Every structure is written in structure tokens, then in C-alpha cells.
C-alpha positions as a printed Julia matrix, in Angstrom:
53×3 Matrix{Float64}:
 -24.26   20.7   -89.91
 -21.4    20.27  -87.46
 -17.69   20.9   -87.47
 -15.09   18.17  -87.39
 -11.32   18.3   -87.11
  -8.23   16.54  -88.41
  -7.65   13.24  -86.66
 -11.36   12.37  -86.48
 -11.35   10.33  -89.7
 -13.05    6.99  -89.15
 -15.11    8.31  -86.24
 -18.85    7.69  -86.26
 -21.35   10.46  -86.91
 -24.13    9.91  -84.38
 -27.82   10.83  -84.34
 -29.53   10.78  -80.95
 -33.12    9.56  -81.32
 -35.59    8.01  -78.89
 -32.95    7.92  -76.15
 -30.48    5.95  -78.27
 -27.46    6.8   -80.41
 -27.48    5.65  -84.02
 -24.41    5.85  -86.25
 -25.46    7.47  -89.53
 -22.07    8.22  -91.08
 -18.31    7.76  -90.91
 -16.19   10.91  -90.82
 -13.74   10.96  -93.68
 -13.05   14.46  -94.98
 -11.98   17.47  -92.95
 -11.57   21.02  -94.14
 -14.27   23.35  -95.27
 -16.75   21.9   -95.87
 -16.18   18.66  -94.03
 -18.16   15.53  -94.79
 -18.73   11.88  -94.05
 -19.69    8.67  -95.79
 -23.38    7.97  -95.17
 -24.1     4.55  -93.7
 -26.5     3.19  -96.3
 -27.39   -0.49  -96.73
 -24.24   -1.26  -98.73
 -21.93    0.34  -96.13
 -23.84   -1.36  -93.31
 -23.42   -4.75  -95.02
 -19.66   -4.17  -95.33
 -19.36   -3.18  -91.66
 -21.31   -6.28  -90.64
 -19.12   -8.54  -92.79
 -15.92   -7.02  -91.34
 -17.25   -7.46  -87.81
 -17.79  -11.16  -88.43
 -14.29  -11.91  -89.81
């Protein structure tokens, strides 16, 4: 549960664990409530494919 603002779309949602940051979502929807796309295996695979273009 955290607030986000307009202009942050596409920004990573981080979780800090064991001294490292892990992206767990991609901000996409502001307003009340705001939300993100969860980085599941399918989203991770797409990100990896785009990185390797």
C-alpha cells in the first residue's frame, strides 16, 4: 500500500529484501486506488525479450 502520482507510469515498484531491490511491478494506473502490473513470469519474459532486441 503506497501512493503514486501522475507521471510515474512505467516506473518500477520495488521491494527491498536481503539488502537488494527487486522490481515486483510496473506502475500503470494513478488515481484512487492506484495500481501496477505485477511482474509475473509472462511479464518477466517479455521484459527480457525486449532487453535483448
